Amino acid sequence: MLSSHHNGLKTAALLGLLTGLILAVGYWLGGSGGLVLAVIVSLAMNAFSYFYSDKLALRSMGARPVSEAEFPELYQMVRELAGEAGQPMPRLYVSPSMQPNAFATGRNPEHAAVAVTVGITRLLTLRELRGVIGHELSHVYNRDILISSVAAGLAGIITMLAQLAFFLPFMSSDDEDSPNPAGLLLMVILGPLAASIIQLAISRNREFQADASGATLTRDPLALASALEKIHHGTQRMPLPADGQLASSAHLMIANPFRGGGLSALFSTHPPMEERIQRLHQQASLTRR
């Protein structure tokens, strides 16, 4: 898809620019030593997240693997869509949560896992659930997990550089042992904030792309639109507590599992549900022409 290619180029350019900024600021703060330490630790943490993110995400929702005998209809639709995309069958999990939600994880199609909650299987029709599965599979096929890992690693480097600002003197012309308070404030507050905003922007962009790709895969944009509307109302009625590992896995889910509104909406990893639904209706209109 042309839009997918365009979004990939924009993301690559953004991450490239951010990498250059990190290298410049890191060298400015601590010279080569401080930069090397921050990069090594952050990349090590990112590698762990990349290879074990699926297990952490599944554990955060208490998801367990299910057999085809337990959920034959779910297996059938996932197998059909994976075959349609020419991709291997992912592992399937079910979370006992009654909140309607779903997510996919795994660094590539060969190591993918799709999880749905008990709540979403009871709320949606099979047609709507198929639309949700198409969305989640698209996250894997679009390599969203890889991009998220890279962005998380770069954001981690910014955060570590900000923390190093407490111990490394800079911007101080009189006393080498007394860092400039204004410079510290900028790095400690604005550095992590900028990294978080970049992660949120990438995540939101990927949700739109997964909606469009998933609707194309299922050839049924309206099914996903209907599902998103029901899921949105369900998550608002039964928000999950924003704590522990669940908070770091929330961006993987098809809808924000926490209570929206207020300041939290500004930093949500998901775009407004109304806009997502509107785009799907527009995609359906274009498909009918």
PDB file of C-alpha atoms in Angstrom:
ATOM      1  CA  MET A   1       0.000   0.000   0.000  1.00  0.00           C
ATOM      2  CA  LEU A   2       1.240   3.480  -0.862  1.00  0.00           C
ATOM      3  CA  SER A   3       0.046   4.914   2.467  1.00  0.00           C
ATOM      4  CA  SER A   4       1.898   2.184   4.374  1.00  0.00           C
ATOM      5  CA  HIS A   5       5.107   2.930   2.471  1.00  0.00           C
ATOM      6  CA  HIS A   6       4.675   6.670   3.072  1.00  0.00           C
ATOM      7  CA  ASN A   7       4.092   6.162   6.806  1.00  0.00           C
ATOM      8  CA  GLY A   8       7.140   3.932   6.992  1.00  0.00           C
ATOM      9  CA  LEU A   9       9.310   6.611   5.402  1.00  0.00           C
ATOM     10  CA  LYS A  10       7.982   9.258   7.782  1.00  0.00           C
ATOM     11  CA  THR A  11       8.674   7.044  10.783  1.00  0.00           C
ATOM     12  CA  ALA A  12      12.190   6.222   9.573  1.00  0.00           C
ATOM     13  CA  ALA A  13      12.922   9.917   9.035  1.00  0.00           C
ATOM     14  CA  LEU A  14      11.580  10.799  12.487  1.00  0.00           C
ATOM     15  CA  LEU A  15      13.618   8.119  14.213  1.00  0.00           C
ATOM     16  CA  GLY A  16      16.723   9.104  12.239  1.00  0.00           C
ATOM     17  CA  LEU A  17      16.348  12.719  13.300  1.00  0.00           C
ATOM     18  CA  LEU A  18      15.826  11.681  16.901  1.00  0.00           C
ATOM     19  CA  THR A  19      18.925   9.480  16.815  1.00  0.00           C
ATOM     20  CA  GLY A  20      21.032  12.386  15.607  1.00  0.00           C
ATOM     21  CA  LEU A  21      19.632  14.589  18.364  1.00  0.00           C
ATOM     22  CA  ILE A  22      20.398  11.973  21.007  1.00  0.00           C
ATOM     23  CA  LEU A  23      23.996  11.611  19.817  1.00  0.00           C
ATOM     24  CA  ALA A  24      24.548  15.366  19.855  1.00  0.00           C
ATOM     25  CA  VAL A  25      22.961  15.963  23.261  1.00  0.00           C
ATOM     26  CA  GLY A  26      24.615  12.911  24.807  1.00  0.00           C
ATOM     27  CA  TYR A  27      28.066  14.028  23.726  1.00  0.00           C
ATOM     28  CA  TRP A  28      27.320  17.566  24.928  1.00  0.00           C
ATOM     29  CA  LEU A  29      26.321  16.335  28.389  1.00  0.00           C
ATOM     30  CA  GLY A  30      28.898  13.684  29.175  1.00  0.00           C
ATOM     31  CA  GLY A  31      31.303  13.369  26.319  1.00  0.00           C
ATOM     32  CA  SER A  32      31.855  10.010  24.685  1.00  0.00           C
ATOM     33  CA  GLY A  33      31.841   8.136  28.009  1.00  0.00           C
ATOM     34  CA  GLY A  34      28.410   9.274  29.106  1.00  0.00           C
ATOM     35  CA  LEU A  35      26.933   8.689  25.676  1.00  0.00           C
ATOM     36  CA  VAL A  36      28.328   5.178  25.353  1.00  0.00           C
ATOM     37  CA  LEU A  37      27.007   4.171  28.785  1.00  0.00           C
ATOM     38  CA  ALA A  38      23.518   5.489  28.056  1.00  0.00           C
ATOM     39  CA  VAL A  39      23.365   3.818  24.644  1.00  0.00           C
ATOM     40  CA  ILE A  40      24.584   0.430  25.895  1.00  0.00           C
ATOM     41  CA  VAL A  41      22.161   0.226  28.818  1.00  0.00           C
ATOM     42  CA  SER A  42      19.194   1.483  26.803  1.00  0.00           C
ATOM     43  CA  LEU A  43      19.826  -0.874  23.907  1.00  0.00           C
ATOM     44  CA  ALA A  44      20.194  -3.798  26.309  1.00  0.00           C
ATOM     45  CA  MET A  45      16.826  -2.945  27.879  1.00  0.00           C
ATOM     46  CA  ASN A  46      15.291  -2.531  24.446  1.00  0.00           C
ATOM     47  CA  ALA A  47      16.647  -5.910  23.300  1.00  0.00           C
ATOM     48  CA  PHE A  48      15.044  -7.571  26.316  1.00  0.00           C
ATOM     49  CA  SER A  49      11.760  -5.832  25.536  1.00  0.00           C
ATOM     50  CA  TYR A  50      11.986  -6.836  21.871  1.00  0.00           C
ATOM     51  CA  PHE A  51      12.531 -10.541  22.513  1.00  0.00           C
ATOM     52  CA  TYR A  52      10.270 -10.918  25.552  1.00  0.00           C
ATOM     53  CA  SER A  53       7.595  -8.271  24.968  1.00  0.00           C
ATOM     54  CA  ASP A  54       5.039 -10.894  23.949  1.00  0.00           C
ATOM     55  CA  LYS A  55       5.382 -12.807  27.236  1.00  0.00           C
ATOM     56  CA  LEU A  56       5.215  -9.601  29.291  1.00  0.00           C
ATOM     57  CA  ALA A  57       2.118  -8.346  27.472  1.00  0.00           C
ATOM     58  CA  LEU A  58       0.307 -11.670  27.722  1.00  0.00           C
ATOM     59  CA  ARG A  59       1.139 -11.957  31.407  1.00  0.00           C
ATOM     60  CA  SER A  60      -0.111  -8.432  32.101  1.00  0.00           C
ATOM     61  CA  MET A  61      -3.595  -9.460  30.942  1.00  0.00           C
ATOM     62  CA  GLY A  62      -3.509 -12.914  32.496  1.00  0.00           C
ATOM     63  CA  ALA A  63      -3.934 -14.411  29.026  1.00  0.00           C
ATOM     64  CA  ARG A  64      -3.641 -18.170  28.566  1.00  0.00           C
ATOM     65  CA  PRO A  65      -3.185 -20.215  25.374  1.00  0.00           C
ATOM     66  CA  VAL A  66      -6.387 -21.815  24.069  1.00  0.00           C
ATOM     67  CA  SER A  67      -6.947 -24.799  21.842  1.00  0.00           C
ATOM     68  CA  GLU A  68      -9.061 -25.049  18.731  1.00  0.00           C
ATOM     69  CA  ALA A  69     -11.485 -27.290  20.609  1.00  0.00           C
ATOM     70  CA  GLU A  70     -12.166 -24.447  23.076  1.00  0.00           C
ATOM     71  CA  PHE A  71     -12.599 -21.657  20.499  1.00  0.00           C
ATOM     72  CA  PRO A  72     -13.199 -23.250  17.084  1.00  0.00           C
ATOM     73  CA  GLU A  73     -14.757 -20.147  15.510  1.00  0.00           C
ATOM     74  CA  LEU A  74     -11.862 -17.941  16.637  1.00  0.00           C
ATOM     75  CA  TYR A  75      -9.333 -20.391  15.211  1.00  0.00           C
ATOM     76  CA  GLN A  76     -11.241 -20.584  11.954  1.00  0.00           C
ATOM     77  CA  MET A  77     -11.320 -16.840  11.335  1.00  0.00           C
ATOM     78  CA  VAL A  78      -7.671 -16.341  12.349  1.00  0.00           C
ATOM     79  CA  ARG A  79      -6.528 -19.215  10.134  1.00  0.00           C
ATOM     80  CA  GLU A  80      -8.569 -17.836   7.233  1.00  0.00           C
ATOM     81  CA  LEU A  81      -7.180 -14.302   7.529  1.00  0.00           C
ATOM     82  CA  ALA A  82      -3.590 -15.471   8.044  1.00  0.00           C
ATOM     83  CA  GLY A  83      -3.920 -17.648   4.959  1.00  0.00           C
ATOM     84  CA  GLU A  84      -5.403 -14.751   3.007  1.00  0.00           C
ATOM     85  CA  ALA A  85      -2.329 -12.690   3.911  1.00  0.00           C
ATOM     86  CA  GLY A  86       0.043 -15.560   3.142  1.00  0.00           C
ATOM     87  CA  GLN A  87       1.361 -15.563   6.723  1.00  0.00           C
ATOM     88  CA  PRO A  88       1.807 -18.303   9.350  1.00  0.00           C
ATOM     89  CA  MET A  89      -0.864 -19.032  11.938  1.00  0.00           C
ATOM     90  CA  PRO A  90      -0.209 -17.053  15.149  1.00  0.00           C
ATOM     91  CA  ARG A  91      -0.611 -18.408  18.659  1.00  0.00           C
ATOM     92  CA  LEU A  92      -4.010 -17.646  20.187  1.00  0.00           C
ATOM     93  CA  TYR A  93      -4.654 -16.545  23.755  1.00  0.00           C
ATOM     94  CA  VAL A  94      -7.704 -15.554  25.784  1.00  0.00           C
ATOM     95  CA  SER A  95      -7.681 -13.197  28.767  1.00  0.00           C
ATOM     96  CA  PRO A  96     -10.298 -13.652  31.515  1.00  0.00           C
ATOM     97  CA  SER A  97     -10.942  -9.885  31.593  1.00  0.00           C
ATOM     98  CA  MET A  98     -14.544  -8.893  30.995  1.00  0.00           C
ATOM     99  CA  GLN A  99     -13.441  -5.613  29.423  1.00  0.00           C
ATOM    100  CA  PRO A 100     -13.827  -5.898  25.623  1.00  0.00           C
ATOM    101  CA  ASN A 101     -10.327  -5.615  24.196  1.00  0.00           C
ATOM    102  CA  ALA A 102      -7.725  -7.392  22.074  1.00  0.00           C
ATOM    103  CA  PHE A 103      -4.071  -7.092  21.181  1.00  0.00           C
ATOM    104  CA  ALA A 104      -1.338  -8.689  19.109  1.00  0.00           C
ATOM    105  CA  THR A 105       2.302  -9.041  20.036  1.00  0.00           C
ATOM    106  CA  GLY A 106       5.429 -10.703  18.725  1.00  0.00           C
ATOM    107  CA  ARG A 107       8.449  -9.364  16.876  1.00  0.00           C
ATOM    108  CA  ASN A 108       7.463 -10.895  13.509  1.00  0.00           C
ATOM    109  CA  PRO A 109       4.762 -13.108  11.943  1.00  0.00           C
ATOM    110  CA  GLU A 110       6.680 -16.261  12.910  1.00  0.00           C
ATOM    111  CA  HIS A 111       6.585 -15.299  16.604  1.00  0.00           C
ATOM    112  CA  ALA A 112       3.182 -13.614  16.691  1.00  0.00           C
ATOM    113  CA  ALA A 113       0.439 -14.029  19.255  1.00  0.00           C
ATOM    114  CA  VAL A 114      -3.126 -12.705  19.162  1.00  0.00           C
ATOM    115  CA  ALA A 115      -5.068 -12.316  22.405  1.00  0.00           C
ATOM    116  CA  VAL A 116      -8.717 -11.476  22.969  1.00  0.00           C
ATOM    117  CA  THR A 117     -10.589 -10.978  26.215  1.00  0.00           C
ATOM    118  CA  VAL A 118     -13.608 -13.000  27.278  1.00  0.00           C
ATOM    119  CA  GLY A 119     -15.496  -9.719  27.278  1.00  0.00           C
ATOM    120  CA  ILE A 120     -14.910  -9.022  23.584  1.00  0.00           C
ATOM    121  CA  THR A 121     -15.981 -12.530  22.544  1.00  0.00           C
ATOM    122  CA  ARG A 122     -19.288 -12.027  24.349  1.00  0.00           C
ATOM    123  CA  LEU A 123     -19.913  -8.482  23.141  1.00  0.00           C
ATOM    124  CA  LEU A 124     -19.155  -8.674  19.411  1.00  0.00           C
ATOM    125  CA  THR A 125     -20.756 -10.603  16.598  1.00  0.00           C
ATOM    126  CA  LEU A 126     -18.542 -12.995  14.645  1.00  0.00           C
ATOM    127  CA  ARG A 127     -18.381 -10.493  11.794  1.00  0.00           C
ATOM    128  CA  GLU A 128     -17.224  -7.722  14.146  1.00  0.00           C
ATOM    129  CA  LEU A 129     -14.730 -10.019  15.872  1.00  0.00           C
ATOM    130  CA  ARG A 130     -13.298 -10.898  12.448  1.00  0.00           C
ATOM    131  CA  GLY A 131     -12.756  -7.185  11.837  1.00  0.00           C
ATOM    132  CA  VAL A 132     -10.870  -6.905  15.126  1.00  0.00           C
ATOM    133  CA  ILE A 133      -8.690  -9.923  14.283  1.00  0.00           C
ATOM    134  CA  GLY A 134      -7.851  -8.332  10.925  1.00  0.00           C
ATOM    135  CA  HIS A 135      -6.723  -5.189  12.746  1.00  0.00           C
ATOM    136  CA  GLU A 136      -4.525  -7.112  15.165  1.00  0.00           C
ATOM    137  CA  LEU A 137      -2.933  -9.260  12.468  1.00  0.00           C
ATOM    138  CA  SER A 138      -2.147  -6.081  10.531  1.00  0.00           C
ATOM    139  CA  HIS A 139      -0.128  -4.804  13.484  1.00  0.00           C
ATOM    140  CA  VAL A 140       2.092  -7.856  13.157  1.00  0.00           C
ATOM    141  CA  TYR A 141       2.316  -7.744   9.360  1.00  0.00           C
ATOM    142  CA  ASN A 142       3.100  -3.996   9.413  1.00  0.00           C
ATOM    143  CA  ARG A 143       6.026  -4.689  11.793  1.00  0.00           C
ATOM    144  CA  ASP A 144       4.561  -2.337  14.374  1.00  0.00           C
ATOM    145  CA  ILE A 145       6.156  -4.243  17.247  1.00  0.00           C
ATOM    146  CA  LEU A 146       9.613  -3.713  15.764  1.00  0.00           C
ATOM    147  CA  ILE A 147       9.000   0.012  15.259  1.00  0.00           C
ATOM    148  CA  SER A 148       7.603   0.374  18.778  1.00  0.00           C
ATOM    149  CA  SER A 149      10.691  -1.343  20.198  1.00  0.00           C
ATOM    150  CA  VAL A 150      13.032   0.990  18.324  1.00  0.00           C
ATOM    151  CA  ALA A 151      11.062   4.050  19.438  1.00  0.00           C
ATOM    152  CA  ALA A 152      11.003   2.796  23.025  1.00  0.00           C
ATOM    153  CA  GLY A 153      14.751   2.282  22.963  1.00  0.00           C
ATOM    154  CA  LEU A 154      15.427   5.770  21.638  1.00  0.00           C
ATOM    155  CA  ALA A 155      13.038   7.246  24.194  1.00  0.00           C
ATOM    156  CA  GLY A 156      14.877   5.327  26.895  1.00  0.00           C
ATOM    157  CA  ILE A 157      18.159   6.857  25.796  1.00  0.00           C
ATOM    158  CA  ILE A 158      16.692  10.369  26.094  1.00  0.00           C
ATOM    159  CA  THR A 159      15.391   9.576  29.569  1.00  0.00           C
ATOM    160  CA  MET A 160      18.745   8.212  30.700  1.00  0.00           C
ATOM    161  CA  LEU A 161      20.563  11.252  29.341  1.00  0.00           C
ATOM    162  CA  ALA A 162      18.171  13.429  31.324  1.00  0.00           C
ATOM    163  CA  GLN A 163      18.965  11.447  34.462  1.00  0.00           C
ATOM    164  CA  LEU A 164      22.698  11.772  33.775  1.00  0.00           C
ATOM    165  CA  ALA A 165      22.208  15.534  33.815  1.00  0.00           C
ATOM    166  CA  PHE A 166      21.947  15.277  37.606  1.00  0.00           C
ATOM    167  CA  PHE A 167      25.509  14.036  37.842  1.00  0.00           C
ATOM    168  CA  LEU A 168      27.316  15.544  34.851  1.00  0.00           C
ATOM    169  CA  PRO A 169      28.275  19.262  34.968  1.00  0.00           C
ATOM    170  CA  PHE A 170      27.383  21.305  31.912  1.00  0.00           C
ATOM    171  CA  MET A 171      26.371  24.793  30.917  1.00  0.00           C
ATOM    172  CA  SER A 172      28.230  26.205  33.915  1.00  0.00           C
ATOM    173  CA  SER A 173      30.938  28.770  33.201  1.00  0.00           C
ATOM    174  CA  ASP A 174      31.952  29.578  36.799  1.00  0.00           C
ATOM    175  CA  ASP A 175      31.924  26.333  38.750  1.00  0.00           C
ATOM    176  CA  GLU A 176      32.514  23.082  36.925  1.00  0.00           C
ATOM    177  CA  ASP A 177      30.906  21.124  39.771  1.00  0.00           C
ATOM    178  CA  SER A 178      27.679  23.145  39.741  1.00  0.00           C
ATOM    179  CA  PRO A 179      25.399  22.329  36.827  1.00  0.00           C
ATOM    180  CA  ASN A 180      23.200  25.075  35.519  1.00  0.00           C
ATOM    181  CA  PRO A 181      19.734  24.666  37.137  1.00  0.00           C
ATOM    182  CA  ALA A 182      17.914  25.888  34.026  1.00  0.00           C
ATOM    183  CA  GLY A 183      19.733  23.371  31.856  1.00  0.00           C
ATOM    184  CA  LEU A 184      18.971  20.574  34.309  1.00  0.00           C
ATOM    185  CA  LEU A 185      15.304  21.502  34.346  1.00  0.00           C
ATOM    186  CA  LEU A 186      15.093  21.448  30.564  1.00  0.00           C
ATOM    187  CA  MET A 187      16.745  18.049  30.235  1.00  0.00           C
ATOM    188  CA  VAL A 188      15.035  16.364  33.195  1.00  0.00           C
ATOM    189  CA  ILE A 189      11.530  17.527  32.276  1.00  0.00           C
ATOM    190  CA  LEU A 190      11.486  18.261  28.557  1.00  0.00           C
ATOM    191  CA  GLY A 191      13.727  15.371  27.498  1.00  0.00           C
ATOM    192  CA  PRO A 192      11.498  12.508  28.695  1.00  0.00           C
ATOM    193  CA  LEU A 193       8.393  14.494  27.710  1.00  0.00           C
ATOM    194  CA  ALA A 194       9.641  14.884  24.142  1.00  0.00           C
ATOM    195  CA  ALA A 195      10.450  11.174  23.964  1.00  0.00           C
ATOM    196  CA  SER A 196       6.986  10.264  25.226  1.00  0.00           C
ATOM    197  CA  ILE A 197       5.261  12.544  22.733  1.00  0.00           C
ATOM    198  CA  ILE A 198       7.235  10.987  19.869  1.00  0.00           C
ATOM    199  CA  GLN A 199       6.234   7.494  21.021  1.00  0.00           C
ATOM    200  CA  LEU A 200       2.586   8.538  21.249  1.00  0.00           C
ATOM    201  CA  ALA A 201       2.654  10.079  17.762  1.00  0.00           C
ATOM    202  CA  ILE A 202       4.103   6.891  16.267  1.00  0.00           C
ATOM    203  CA  SER A 203       1.617   4.706  18.137  1.00  0.00           C
ATOM    204  CA  ARG A 204      -1.379   6.771  17.023  1.00  0.00           C
ATOM    205  CA  ASN A 205      -0.216   6.711  13.432  1.00  0.00           C
ATOM    206  CA  ARG A 206       0.128   2.924  13.601  1.00  0.00           C
ATOM    207  CA  GLU A 207      -3.422   2.514  14.905  1.00  0.00           C
ATOM    208  CA  PHE A 208      -4.821   4.326  11.880  1.00  0.00           C
ATOM    209  CA  GLN A 209      -2.672   2.218   9.585  1.00  0.00           C
ATOM    210  CA  ALA A 210      -3.719  -1.052  11.268  1.00  0.00           C
ATOM    211  CA  ASP A 211      -7.386  -0.026  10.960  1.00  0.00           C
ATOM    212  CA  ALA A 212      -6.979   0.571   7.227  1.00  0.00           C
ATOM    213  CA  SER A 213      -4.848  -2.526   6.608  1.00  0.00           C
ATOM    214  CA  GLY A 214      -7.125  -4.721   8.681  1.00  0.00           C
ATOM    215  CA  ALA A 215     -10.226  -3.483   6.863  1.00  0.00           C
ATOM    216  CA  THR A 216      -8.516  -4.204   3.554  1.00  0.00           C
ATOM    217  CA  LEU A 217      -7.580  -7.713   4.700  1.00  0.00           C
ATOM    218  CA  THR A 218     -11.134  -8.540   5.798  1.00  0.00           C
ATOM    219  CA  ARG A 219     -12.689  -6.509   2.962  1.00  0.00           C
ATOM    220  CA  ASP A 220     -15.204  -5.249   5.534  1.00  0.00           C
ATOM    221  CA  PRO A 221     -14.382  -1.783   6.989  1.00  0.00           C
ATOM    222  CA  LEU A 222     -17.866  -1.386   8.466  1.00  0.00           C
ATOM    223  CA  ALA A 223     -17.467  -4.519  10.599  1.00  0.00           C
ATOM    224  CA  LEU A 224     -14.395  -3.026  12.291  1.00  0.00           C
ATOM    225  CA  ALA A 225     -16.125   0.347  12.643  1.00  0.00           C
ATOM    226  CA  SER A 226     -19.075  -1.301  14.394  1.00  0.00           C
ATOM    227  CA  ALA A 227     -16.722  -3.300  16.607  1.00  0.00           C
ATOM    228  CA  LEU A 228     -14.739  -0.207  17.623  1.00  0.00           C
ATOM    229  CA  GLU A 229     -17.917   1.601  18.623  1.00  0.00           C
ATOM    230  CA  LYS A 230     -18.966  -1.267  20.901  1.00  0.00           C
ATOM    231  CA  ILE A 231     -15.456  -1.686  22.293  1.00  0.00           C
ATOM    232  CA  HIS A 232     -15.201   2.029  23.077  1.00  0.00           C
ATOM    233  CA  HIS A 233     -18.398   2.005  25.135  1.00  0.00           C
ATOM    234  CA  GLY A 234     -17.334  -1.213  26.847  1.00  0.00           C
ATOM    235  CA  THR A 235     -13.909   0.051  27.880  1.00  0.00           C
ATOM    236  CA  GLN A 236     -15.444   3.260  29.214  1.00  0.00           C
ATOM    237  CA  ARG A 237     -17.878   1.270  31.343  1.00  0.00           C
ATOM    238  CA  MET A 238     -15.194  -1.103  32.649  1.00  0.00           C
ATOM    239  CA  PRO A 239     -11.820   0.702  32.715  1.00  0.00           C
ATOM    240  CA  LEU A 240      -8.825  -1.247  33.973  1.00  0.00           C
ATOM    241  CA  PRO A 241      -6.450   0.092  36.653  1.00  0.00           C
ATOM    242  CA  ALA A 242      -3.481   1.905  35.076  1.00  0.00           C
ATOM    243  CA  ASP A 243      -0.758   0.236  37.121  1.00  0.00           C
ATOM    244  CA  GLY A 244       2.032  -2.292  36.861  1.00  0.00           C
ATOM    245  CA  GLN A 245       2.955  -4.054  33.642  1.00  0.00           C
ATOM    246  CA  LEU A 246      -0.493  -3.348  32.210  1.00  0.00           C
ATOM    247  CA  ALA A 247       0.362   0.349  31.871  1.00  0.00           C
ATOM    248  CA  SER A 248       3.350  -0.424  29.646  1.00  0.00           C
ATOM    249  CA  SER A 249       1.310  -2.847  27.508  1.00  0.00           C
ATOM    250  CA  ALA A 250      -1.734  -0.619  26.990  1.00  0.00           C
ATOM    251  CA  HIS A 251      -0.453   0.749  23.662  1.00  0.00           C
ATOM    252  CA  LEU A 252      -0.739  -2.750  22.176  1.00  0.00           C
ATOM    253  CA  MET A 253      -4.481  -2.970  22.708  1.00  0.00           C
ATOM    254  CA  ILE A 254      -7.088  -2.073  20.117  1.00  0.00           C
ATOM    255  CA  ALA A 255      -8.642   0.451  22.521  1.00  0.00           C
ATOM    256  CA  ASN A 256      -7.286   2.374  25.501  1.00  0.00           C
ATOM    257  CA  PRO A 257      -8.097   0.109  28.484  1.00  0.00           C
ATOM    258  CA  PHE A 258      -7.970   2.959  30.986  1.00  0.00           C
ATOM    259  CA  ARG A 259     -10.424   5.692  31.819  1.00  0.00           C
ATOM    260  CA  GLY A 260     -10.216   8.463  29.211  1.00  0.00           C
ATOM    261  CA  GLY A 261     -10.862  12.181  29.383  1.00  0.00           C
ATOM    262  CA  GLY A 262      -9.054  15.071  31.014  1.00  0.00           C
ATOM    263  CA  LEU A 263      -5.292  15.387  30.845  1.00  0.00           C
ATOM    264  CA  SER A 264      -4.868  11.644  30.290  1.00  0.00           C
ATOM    265  CA  ALA A 265      -6.532  11.953  26.886  1.00  0.00           C
ATOM    266  CA  LEU A 266      -3.706  14.236  25.744  1.00  0.00           C
ATOM    267  CA  PHE A 267      -1.162  11.491  26.382  1.00  0.00           C
ATOM    268  CA  SER A 268      -3.250   8.562  25.176  1.00  0.00           C
ATOM    269  CA  THR A 269      -1.446   6.124  22.898  1.00  0.00           C
ATOM    270  CA  HIS A 270      -4.645   5.719  20.890  1.00  0.00           C
ATOM    271  CA  PRO A 271      -6.212   8.272  18.527  1.00  0.00           C
ATOM    272  CA  PRO A 272      -9.809   9.388  19.195  1.00  0.00           C
ATOM    273  CA  MET A 273     -12.179   6.490  18.536  1.00  0.00           C
ATOM    274  CA  GLU A 274     -14.595   8.768  16.694  1.00  0.00           C
ATOM    275  CA  GLU A 275     -11.898   9.637  14.153  1.00  0.00           C
ATOM    276  CA  ARG A 276     -10.975   5.996  13.657  1.00  0.00           C
ATOM    277  CA  ILE A 277     -14.603   5.071  13.021  1.00  0.00           C
ATOM    278  CA  GLN A 278     -15.047   7.994  10.637  1.00  0.00           C
ATOM    279  CA  ARG A 279     -12.010   6.942   8.599  1.00  0.00           C
ATOM    280  CA  LEU A 280     -13.338   3.397   8.314  1.00  0.00           C
ATOM    281  CA  HIS A 281     -16.685   4.680   7.028  1.00  0.00           C
ATOM    282  CA  GLN A 282     -14.806   6.748   4.459  1.00  0.00           C
ATOM    283  CA  GLN A 283     -12.806   3.675   3.436  1.00  0.00           C
ATOM    284  CA  ALA A 284     -16.043   1.729   3.015  1.00  0.00           C
ATOM    285  CA  SER A 285     -17.485   4.487   0.831  1.00  0.00           C
ATOM    286  CA  LEU A 286     -14.426   4.459  -1.410  1.00  0.00           C
ATOM    287  CA  THR A 287     -14.555   0.661  -1.648  1.00  0.00           C
ATOM    288  CA  ARG A 288     -18.160   0.714  -2.887  1.00  0.00           C
ATOM    289  CA  ARG A 289     -17.346   3.112  -5.725  1.00  0.00           C
TER     290      ARG A 289
END
